[in-house]
């Protein structure tokens, strides 16, 4: 389900942060309580704040119980910010998902990770070359779109978690995706009503691929949303983010 109309104006897109972690993610700072996140979002003028805590296979986290607790808490918080309670769910292999379908669909926002290779449970391709990873990720995303589970793809194709590759090999996994393959998967996501993340840490680290995806996505008419992957309050709405994104993605003012 799309939560925002098609927007390519980065000044507008940065007002909707769809990738943030609260204290329910072990990696987030203790300051990331829902109340503090909402206050910070208000101060920064965010229109949408989406909380996407991790949901990994075999973790001790009850994603659905946490969702209900946060929804209940929101009832007592008065804010102009549209607060969505979602999760960063796991497509940890081809057709492999950590949560039951019903849980995904109950959340306000089912954001899916397909690249958490730092986790022991994550599936790797038999061919561990950059091209092997590119093909594997396309297979994972194809199956995910056919499953109807995802509202959003968090950090699409990001090599940030490929600690087994050097920088050149990480970039090679992105270059290994052909223009046709990228176009086809972007279209398939759009038909599945699934948006694509402009994941700011990935955009700044791999601007060439990010620009390629953004340009092709605009041509095709896909939905993009911005996510900062905030684990601390300072990263919820960083100063100057739109300008930095415009420079990285080649959007002229
Ligand atoms: Zn992630
Ligand atoms: Zn995240």
PDB file of C-alpha atoms and ligand atoms in Angstrom:
ATOM      1  CA  UNK A   1       0.000   0.000   0.000  1.00  0.00           C
ATOM      2  CA  UNK A   2       1.426   3.378  -0.969  1.00  0.00           C
ATOM      3  CA  UNK A   3       1.419   5.854   1.924  1.00  0.00           C
ATOM      4  CA  UNK A   4       2.291   8.866  -0.214  1.00  0.00           C
ATOM      5  CA  UNK A   5       1.427   9.966  -3.730  1.00  0.00           C
ATOM      6  CA  UNK A   6       4.221   9.928  -6.325  1.00  0.00           C
ATOM      7  CA  UNK A   7       6.642  12.659  -5.266  1.00  0.00           C
ATOM      8  CA  UNK A   8      10.138  13.261  -6.651  1.00  0.00           C
ATOM      9  CA  UNK A   9      10.690  16.641  -4.980  1.00  0.00           C
ATOM     10  CA  UNK A  10      13.336  15.962  -2.349  1.00  0.00           C
ATOM     11  CA  UNK A  11      12.326  19.023  -0.283  1.00  0.00           C
ATOM     12  CA  UNK A  12       8.961  17.279   0.171  1.00  0.00           C
ATOM     13  CA  UNK A  13      10.269  13.713   0.434  1.00  0.00           C
ATOM     14  CA  UNK A  14      12.536  14.502   3.409  1.00  0.00           C
ATOM     15  CA  UNK A  15       9.448  15.495   5.415  1.00  0.00           C
ATOM     16  CA  UNK A  16       8.436  11.829   5.545  1.00  0.00           C
ATOM     17  CA  UNK A  17      10.980   9.622   7.315  1.00  0.00           C
ATOM     18  CA  UNK A  18       9.994   5.985   6.879  1.00  0.00           C
ATOM     19  CA  UNK A  19      13.015   4.269   8.407  1.00  0.00           C
ATOM     20  CA  UNK A  20      13.584   4.822  12.132  1.00  0.00           C
ATOM     21  CA  UNK A  21      14.396   2.543  15.053  1.00  0.00           C
ATOM     22  CA  UNK A  22      12.985   2.900  18.565  1.00  0.00           C
ATOM     23  CA  UNK A  23      14.161   1.275  21.781  1.00  0.00           C
ATOM     24  CA  UNK A  24      12.441  -1.910  20.597  1.00  0.00           C
ATOM     25  CA  UNK A  25      15.448  -2.333  18.298  1.00  0.00           C
ATOM     26  CA  UNK A  26      18.447  -3.405  20.375  1.00  0.00           C
ATOM     27  CA  UNK A  27      20.761  -1.320  18.187  1.00  0.00           C
ATOM     28  CA  UNK A  28      18.909   1.969  18.880  1.00  0.00           C
ATOM     29  CA  UNK A  29      19.949   4.496  21.540  1.00  0.00           C
ATOM     30  CA  UNK A  30      17.938   4.522  24.812  1.00  0.00           C
ATOM     31  CA  UNK A  31      16.769   8.062  23.929  1.00  0.00           C
ATOM     32  CA  UNK A  32      14.655   6.580  21.078  1.00  0.00           C
ATOM     33  CA  UNK A  33      11.394   6.313  22.972  1.00  0.00           C
ATOM     34  CA  UNK A  34       8.279   6.840  20.852  1.00  0.00           C
ATOM     35  CA  UNK A  35       7.458  10.018  22.803  1.00  0.00           C
ATOM     36  CA  UNK A  36      10.908  11.548  22.243  1.00  0.00           C
ATOM     37  CA  UNK A  37      10.888  10.553  18.576  1.00  0.00           C
ATOM     38  CA  UNK A  38       7.528  12.210  18.028  1.00  0.00           C
ATOM     39  CA  UNK A  39       8.622  15.411  19.828  1.00  0.00           C
ATOM     40  CA  UNK A  40      11.784  15.554  17.707  1.00  0.00           C
ATOM     41  CA  UNK A  41       9.732  14.961  14.545  1.00  0.00           C
ATOM     42  CA  UNK A  42       7.428  17.839  15.547  1.00  0.00           C
ATOM     43  CA  UNK A  43      10.368  20.204  16.181  1.00  0.00           C
ATOM     44  CA  UNK A  44      11.855  19.342  12.803  1.00  0.00           C
ATOM     45  CA  UNK A  45       8.548  19.770  10.967  1.00  0.00           C
ATOM     46  CA  UNK A  46       8.247  16.178   9.785  1.00  0.00           C
ATOM     47  CA  UNK A  47       4.864  15.268   8.344  1.00  0.00           C
ATOM     48  CA  UNK A  48       5.300  11.505   8.622  1.00  0.00           C
ATOM     49  CA  UNK A  49       7.293   9.442  11.099  1.00  0.00           C
ATOM     50  CA  UNK A  50       7.361   5.729  10.542  1.00  0.00           C
ATOM     51  CA  UNK A  51       8.792   3.530  13.299  1.00  0.00           C
ATOM     52  CA  UNK A  52      10.349   0.425  11.748  1.00  0.00           C
ATOM     53  CA  UNK A  53      11.925  -1.755  14.393  1.00  0.00           C
ATOM     54  CA  UNK A  54      13.797  -4.873  13.390  1.00  0.00           C
ATOM     55  CA  UNK A  55      12.009  -8.174  12.983  1.00  0.00           C
ATOM     56  CA  UNK A  56      14.558 -10.879  12.277  1.00  0.00           C
ATOM     57  CA  UNK A  57      14.129 -14.638  12.052  1.00  0.00           C
ATOM     58  CA  UNK A  58      14.696 -16.302  15.409  1.00  0.00           C
ATOM     59  CA  UNK A  59      14.840 -13.061  17.388  1.00  0.00           C
ATOM     60  CA  UNK A  60      13.069 -12.782  20.749  1.00  0.00           C
ATOM     61  CA  UNK A  61      11.028  -9.814  19.562  1.00  0.00           C
ATOM     62  CA  UNK A  62       7.244 -10.077  19.314  1.00  0.00           C
ATOM     63  CA  UNK A  63       6.623  -7.679  16.436  1.00  0.00           C
ATOM     64  CA  UNK A  64       2.851  -7.854  16.667  1.00  0.00           C
ATOM     65  CA  UNK A  65       2.737  -7.330  20.455  1.00  0.00           C
ATOM     66  CA  UNK A  66       5.077  -4.334  20.116  1.00  0.00           C
ATOM     67  CA  UNK A  67       2.868  -2.934  17.361  1.00  0.00           C
ATOM     68  CA  UNK A  68      -0.224  -3.156  19.583  1.00  0.00           C
ATOM     69  CA  UNK A  69       1.615  -1.566  22.541  1.00  0.00           C
ATOM     70  CA  UNK A  70       2.789   1.374  20.442  1.00  0.00           C
ATOM     71  CA  UNK A  71      -0.637   1.835  18.858  1.00  0.00           C
ATOM     72  CA  UNK A  72      -2.138   1.997  22.354  1.00  0.00           C
ATOM     73  CA  UNK A  73       0.524   4.508  23.463  1.00  0.00           C
ATOM     74  CA  UNK A  74      -0.223   6.710  20.444  1.00  0.00           C
ATOM     75  CA  UNK A  75      -3.802   7.144  21.605  1.00  0.00           C
ATOM     76  CA  UNK A  76      -2.555   9.349  24.454  1.00  0.00           C
ATOM     77  CA  UNK A  77      -0.120  11.401  22.359  1.00  0.00           C
ATOM     78  CA  UNK A  78      -1.504  14.444  20.615  1.00  0.00           C
ATOM     79  CA  UNK A  79       0.624  15.352  17.602  1.00  0.00           C
ATOM     80  CA  UNK A  80       0.225  16.809  14.125  1.00  0.00           C
ATOM     81  CA  UNK A  81       2.777  14.261  12.837  1.00  0.00           C
ATOM     82  CA  UNK A  82       1.350  11.231  11.075  1.00  0.00           C
ATOM     83  CA  UNK A  83       2.909   8.419  13.084  1.00  0.00           C
ATOM     84  CA  UNK A  84       2.933   4.961  11.520  1.00  0.00           C
ATOM     85  CA  UNK A  85       3.968   1.856  13.406  1.00  0.00           C
ATOM     86  CA  UNK A  86       5.603  -0.567  11.040  1.00  0.00           C
ATOM     87  CA  UNK A  87       8.600  -2.861  11.135  1.00  0.00           C
ATOM     88  CA  UNK A  88      11.771  -3.570   9.218  1.00  0.00           C
ATOM     89  CA  UNK A  89      10.815  -7.102   8.268  1.00  0.00           C
ATOM     90  CA  UNK A  90      13.110  -9.748   6.853  1.00  0.00           C
ATOM     91  CA  UNK A  91      13.074 -11.326   3.426  1.00  0.00           C
ATOM     92  CA  UNK A  92      16.075 -13.428   4.423  1.00  0.00           C
ATOM     93  CA  UNK A  93      16.077 -15.662   1.360  1.00  0.00           C
ATOM     94  CA  UNK A  94      13.994 -16.442  -1.721  1.00  0.00           C
ATOM     95  CA  UNK A  95      10.443 -16.758  -0.336  1.00  0.00           C
ATOM     96  CA  UNK A  96      11.723 -16.786   3.271  1.00  0.00           C
ATOM     97  CA  UNK A  97      10.074 -14.450   5.772  1.00  0.00           C
ATOM     98  CA  UNK A  98      10.310 -14.109   9.539  1.00  0.00           C
ATOM     99  CA  UNK A  99       6.705 -13.174  10.342  1.00  0.00           C
ATOM    100  CA  UNK A 100       3.344 -14.695   9.423  1.00  0.00           C
ATOM    101  CA  UNK A 101       1.607 -12.989   6.493  1.00  0.00           C
ATOM    102  CA  UNK A 102      -1.183 -11.746   8.785  1.00  0.00           C
ATOM    103  CA  UNK A 103       1.289  -9.858  10.990  1.00  0.00           C
ATOM    104  CA  UNK A 104       2.812  -8.079   7.993  1.00  0.00           C
ATOM    105  CA  UNK A 105      -0.588  -7.007   6.779  1.00  0.00           C
ATOM    106  CA  UNK A 106      -1.719  -5.841  10.233  1.00  0.00           C
ATOM    107  CA  UNK A 107       1.152  -3.355  10.568  1.00  0.00           C
ATOM    108  CA  UNK A 108       0.774   0.249   9.439  1.00  0.00           C
ATOM    109  CA  UNK A 109       3.824  -0.149   7.217  1.00  0.00           C
ATOM    110  CA  UNK A 110       5.569  -3.365   6.190  1.00  0.00           C
ATOM    111  CA  UNK A 111       9.067  -2.298   5.218  1.00  0.00           C
ATOM    112  CA  UNK A 112      11.250  -5.157   4.013  1.00  0.00           C
ATOM    113  CA  UNK A 113      14.976  -5.668   4.229  1.00  0.00           C
ATOM    114  CA  UNK A 114      16.522  -8.073   1.731  1.00  0.00           C
ATOM    115  CA  UNK A 115      20.204  -7.360   2.441  1.00  0.00           C
ATOM    116  CA  UNK A 116      20.960  -8.095   6.116  1.00  0.00           C
ATOM    117  CA  UNK A 117      23.870 -10.383   5.276  1.00  0.00           C
ATOM    118  CA  UNK A 118      25.533  -9.653   8.637  1.00  0.00           C
ATOM    119  CA  UNK A 119      22.933 -11.924  10.298  1.00  0.00           C
ATOM    120  CA  UNK A 120      23.837 -15.609  10.570  1.00  0.00           C
ATOM    121  CA  UNK A 121      20.398 -16.735   9.372  1.00  0.00           C
ATOM    122  CA  UNK A 122      20.589 -14.784   6.102  1.00  0.00           C
ATOM    123  CA  UNK A 123      20.660 -16.775   2.854  1.00  0.00           C
ATOM    124  CA  UNK A 124      23.595 -16.205   0.508  1.00  0.00           C
ATOM    125  CA  UNK A 125      23.731 -17.225  -3.158  1.00  0.00           C
ATOM    126  CA  UNK A 126      25.678 -20.323  -4.185  1.00  0.00           C
ATOM    127  CA  UNK A 127      27.633 -18.045  -6.525  1.00  0.00           C
ATOM    128  CA  UNK A 128      29.251 -15.561  -4.147  1.00  0.00           C
ATOM    129  CA  UNK A 129      30.501 -13.194  -6.836  1.00  0.00           C
ATOM    130  CA  UNK A 130      29.110  -9.661  -7.189  1.00  0.00           C
ATOM    131  CA  UNK A 131      26.942 -10.880 -10.100  1.00  0.00           C
ATOM    132  CA  UNK A 132      25.815 -13.837  -7.992  1.00  0.00           C
ATOM    133  CA  UNK A 133      24.596 -11.476  -5.278  1.00  0.00           C
ATOM    134  CA  UNK A 134      22.869  -9.224  -7.811  1.00  0.00           C
ATOM    135  CA  UNK A 135      20.927 -12.181  -9.275  1.00  0.00           C
ATOM    136  CA  UNK A 136      20.086 -13.476  -5.798  1.00  0.00           C
ATOM    137  CA  UNK A 137      18.694 -10.122  -4.688  1.00  0.00           C
ATOM    138  CA  UNK A 138      16.537  -9.890  -7.793  1.00  0.00           C
ATOM    139  CA  UNK A 139      15.141 -13.371  -7.039  1.00  0.00           C
ATOM    140  CA  UNK A 140      14.420 -12.415  -3.419  1.00  0.00           C
ATOM    141  CA  UNK A 141      12.625  -9.228  -4.485  1.00  0.00           C
ATOM    142  CA  UNK A 142      10.639 -11.000  -7.222  1.00  0.00           C
ATOM    143  CA  UNK A 143       9.360 -13.552  -4.709  1.00  0.00           C
ATOM    144  CA  UNK A 144       8.623 -10.804  -2.181  1.00  0.00           C
ATOM    145  CA  UNK A 145       6.517  -8.822  -4.665  1.00  0.00           C
ATOM    146  CA  UNK A 146       4.616 -11.976  -5.608  1.00  0.00           C
ATOM    147  CA  UNK A 147       3.924 -12.658  -1.918  1.00  0.00           C
ATOM    148  CA  UNK A 148       2.010  -9.377  -1.511  1.00  0.00           C
ATOM    149  CA  UNK A 149       3.643  -8.781   1.881  1.00  0.00           C
ATOM    150  CA  UNK A 150       5.646  -5.624   1.361  1.00  0.00           C
ATOM    151  CA  UNK A 151       4.659  -1.957   1.422  1.00  0.00           C
ATOM    152  CA  UNK A 152       8.210  -0.781   1.055  1.00  0.00           C
ATOM    153  CA  UNK A 153      11.758  -1.920   0.306  1.00  0.00           C
ATOM    154  CA  UNK A 154      14.247  -0.639   2.873  1.00  0.00           C
ATOM    155  CA  UNK A 155      17.754   0.149   1.547  1.00  0.00           C
ATOM    156  CA  UNK A 156      17.210  -1.575  -1.838  1.00  0.00           C
ATOM    157  CA  UNK A 157      20.327  -3.425  -3.098  1.00  0.00           C
ATOM    158  CA  UNK A 158      22.447  -1.707  -0.438  1.00  0.00           C
ATOM    159  CA  UNK A 159      25.860  -3.394  -0.083  1.00  0.00           C
ATOM    160  CA  UNK A 160      26.373  -1.776   3.339  1.00  0.00           C
ATOM    161  CA  UNK A 161      26.055  -5.117   5.149  1.00  0.00           C
ATOM    162  CA  UNK A 162      28.406  -7.035   2.846  1.00  0.00           C
ATOM    163  CA  UNK A 163      31.323  -7.049   5.277  1.00  0.00           C
ATOM    164  CA  UNK A 164      32.914  -9.920   3.321  1.00  0.00           C
ATOM    165  CA  UNK A 165      33.453  -7.623   0.292  1.00  0.00           C
ATOM    166  CA  UNK A 166      35.842  -4.708  -0.126  1.00  0.00           C
ATOM    167  CA  UNK A 167      34.531  -1.355  -1.391  1.00  0.00           C
ATOM    168  CA  UNK A 168      35.160  -2.152  -5.060  1.00  0.00           C
ATOM    169  CA  UNK A 169      33.352  -5.506  -4.777  1.00  0.00           C
ATOM    170  CA  UNK A 170      30.433  -3.862  -2.975  1.00  0.00           C
ATOM    171  CA  UNK A 171      30.079  -1.323  -5.784  1.00  0.00           C
ATOM    172  CA  UNK A 172      30.414  -4.175  -8.306  1.00  0.00           C
ATOM    173  CA  UNK A 173      27.264  -5.843  -6.898  1.00  0.00           C
ATOM    174  CA  UNK A 174      25.372  -2.681  -7.922  1.00  0.00           C
ATOM    175  CA  UNK A 175      27.026  -2.359 -11.330  1.00  0.00           C
ATOM    176  CA  UNK A 176      26.175  -6.039 -11.944  1.00  0.00           C
ATOM    177  CA  UNK A 177      22.456  -5.215 -12.108  1.00  0.00           C
ATOM    178  CA  UNK A 178      21.645  -4.446 -15.746  1.00  0.00           C
ATOM    179  CA  UNK A 179      19.463  -1.550 -16.801  1.00  0.00           C
ATOM    180  CA  UNK A 180      16.783  -4.005 -17.981  1.00  0.00           C
ATOM    181  CA  UNK A 181      16.834  -5.914 -14.701  1.00  0.00           C
ATOM    182  CA  UNK A 182      16.626  -2.729 -12.669  1.00  0.00           C
ATOM    183  CA  UNK A 183      13.768  -1.397 -14.780  1.00  0.00           C
ATOM    184  CA  UNK A 184      11.848  -4.674 -14.572  1.00  0.00           C
ATOM    185  CA  UNK A 185      12.155  -4.991 -10.814  1.00  0.00           C
ATOM    186  CA  UNK A 186      11.226  -1.340 -10.255  1.00  0.00           C
ATOM    187  CA  UNK A 187       8.114  -1.866 -12.386  1.00  0.00           C
ATOM    188  CA  UNK A 188       7.263  -5.057 -10.576  1.00  0.00           C
ATOM    189  CA  UNK A 189       7.499  -3.290  -7.225  1.00  0.00           C
ATOM    190  CA  UNK A 190       5.259  -0.511  -8.462  1.00  0.00           C
ATOM    191  CA  UNK A 191       2.645  -3.027  -9.651  1.00  0.00           C
ATOM    192  CA  UNK A 192       2.799  -4.616  -6.183  1.00  0.00           C
ATOM    193  CA  UNK A 193       2.026  -1.175  -4.643  1.00  0.00           C
ATOM    194  CA  UNK A 194       5.428  -1.187  -3.004  1.00  0.00           C
ATOM    195  CA  UNK A 195       7.602   1.913  -2.602  1.00  0.00           C
ATOM    196  CA  UNK A 196      11.404   2.123  -2.789  1.00  0.00           C
ATOM    197  CA  UNK A 197      13.581   3.719  -0.188  1.00  0.00           C
ATOM    198  CA  UNK A 198      16.067   6.476  -0.764  1.00  0.00           C
ATOM    199  CA  UNK A 199      18.095   5.175   2.173  1.00  0.00           C
ATOM    200  CA  UNK A 200      20.292   8.127   3.031  1.00  0.00           C
ATOM    201  CA  UNK A 201      23.366   6.192   4.311  1.00  0.00           C
ATOM    202  CA  UNK A 202      23.358   4.158   1.067  1.00  0.00           C
ATOM    203  CA  UNK A 203      22.714   7.171  -1.178  1.00  0.00           C
ATOM    204  CA  UNK A 204      25.703   9.014   0.280  1.00  0.00           C
ATOM    205  CA  UNK A 205      27.989   5.969   0.153  1.00  0.00           C
ATOM    206  CA  UNK A 206      26.930   4.740  -3.315  1.00  0.00           C
ATOM    207  CA  UNK A 207      25.676   7.849  -5.126  1.00  0.00           C
ATOM    208  CA  UNK A 208      26.226   6.571  -8.681  1.00  0.00           C
ATOM    209  CA  UNK A 209      23.879   3.601  -8.286  1.00  0.00           C
ATOM    210  CA  UNK A 210      21.415   5.623  -6.190  1.00  0.00           C
ATOM    211  CA  UNK A 211      21.216   8.256  -8.901  1.00  0.00           C
ATOM    212  CA  UNK A 212      20.714   5.538 -11.525  1.00  0.00           C
ATOM    213  CA  UNK A 213      17.848   4.004  -9.537  1.00  0.00           C
ATOM    214  CA  UNK A 214      16.242   7.382  -8.828  1.00  0.00           C
ATOM    215  CA  UNK A 215      16.426   8.512 -12.487  1.00  0.00           C
ATOM    216  CA  UNK A 216      15.109   5.231 -13.885  1.00  0.00           C
ATOM    217  CA  UNK A 217      12.431   5.064 -11.190  1.00  0.00           C
ATOM    218  CA  UNK A 218      11.232   8.560 -12.070  1.00  0.00           C
ATOM    219  CA  UNK A 219      11.038   7.593 -15.759  1.00  0.00           C
ATOM    220  CA  UNK A 220       9.023   4.489 -14.930  1.00  0.00           C
ATOM    221  CA  UNK A 221       6.887   6.329 -12.384  1.00  0.00           C
ATOM    222  CA  UNK A 222       7.627   4.390  -9.211  1.00  0.00           C
ATOM    223  CA  UNK A 223       7.062   5.613  -5.640  1.00  0.00           C
ATOM    224  CA  UNK A 224      10.079   6.670  -3.584  1.00  0.00           C
ATOM    225  CA  UNK A 225      10.255   7.477   0.128  1.00  0.00           C
ATOM    226  CA  UNK A 226      13.161   8.751   2.214  1.00  0.00           C
ATOM    227  CA  UNK A 227      14.506   6.790   5.176  1.00  0.00           C
ATOM    228  CA  UNK A 228      17.433   7.858   7.347  1.00  0.00           C
ATOM    229  CA  UNK A 229      17.686   4.593   9.335  1.00  0.00           C
ATOM    230  CA  UNK A 230      17.773   6.734  12.491  1.00  0.00           C
ATOM    231  CA  UNK A 231      19.054   4.983  15.606  1.00  0.00           C
ATOM    232  CA  UNK A 232      19.386   8.266  17.551  1.00  0.00           C
ATOM    233  CA  UNK A 233      17.298  11.445  17.694  1.00  0.00           C
ATOM    234  CA  UNK A 234      19.873  13.530  15.810  1.00  0.00           C
ATOM    235  CA  UNK A 235      19.338  11.347  12.723  1.00  0.00           C
ATOM    236  CA  UNK A 236      15.543  11.648  12.622  1.00  0.00           C
ATOM    237  CA  UNK A 237      15.571  14.838  10.544  1.00  0.00           C
ATOM    238  CA  UNK A 238      19.162  15.972   9.952  1.00  0.00           C
ATOM    239  CA  UNK A 239      19.797  19.582   8.926  1.00  0.00           C
ATOM    240  CA  UNK A 240      20.444  20.077   5.224  1.00  0.00           C
ATOM    241  CA  UNK A 241      19.340  16.573   4.252  1.00  0.00           C
ATOM    242  CA  UNK A 242      17.373  17.669   1.178  1.00  0.00           C
ATOM    243  CA  UNK A 243      20.351  19.634  -0.182  1.00  0.00           C
ATOM    244  CA  UNK A 244      22.722  16.708   0.332  1.00  0.00           C
ATOM    245  CA  UNK A 245      20.276  14.339  -1.367  1.00  0.00           C
ATOM    246  CA  UNK A 246      19.819  16.698  -4.310  1.00  0.00           C
ATOM    247  CA  UNK A 247      23.582  16.875  -4.783  1.00  0.00           C
ATOM    248  CA  UNK A 248      23.971  13.091  -4.563  1.00  0.00           C
ATOM    249  CA  UNK A 249      20.990  12.282  -6.788  1.00  0.00           C
ATOM    250  CA  UNK A 250      21.652  14.993  -9.333  1.00  0.00           C
ATOM    251  CA  UNK A 251      18.403  16.895  -8.874  1.00  0.00           C
ATOM    252  CA  UNK A 252      18.851  20.452 -10.062  1.00  0.00           C
ATOM    253  CA  UNK A 253      17.130  23.109  -7.965  1.00  0.00           C
TER     254      UNK A 253
HETATM  255 ZN1  LIG B   1      18.379  -2.615   7.650  1.00  0.00          ZN
HETATM  256 ZN1  LIG B   2      17.043  -0.135   9.808  1.00  0.00          ZN
END
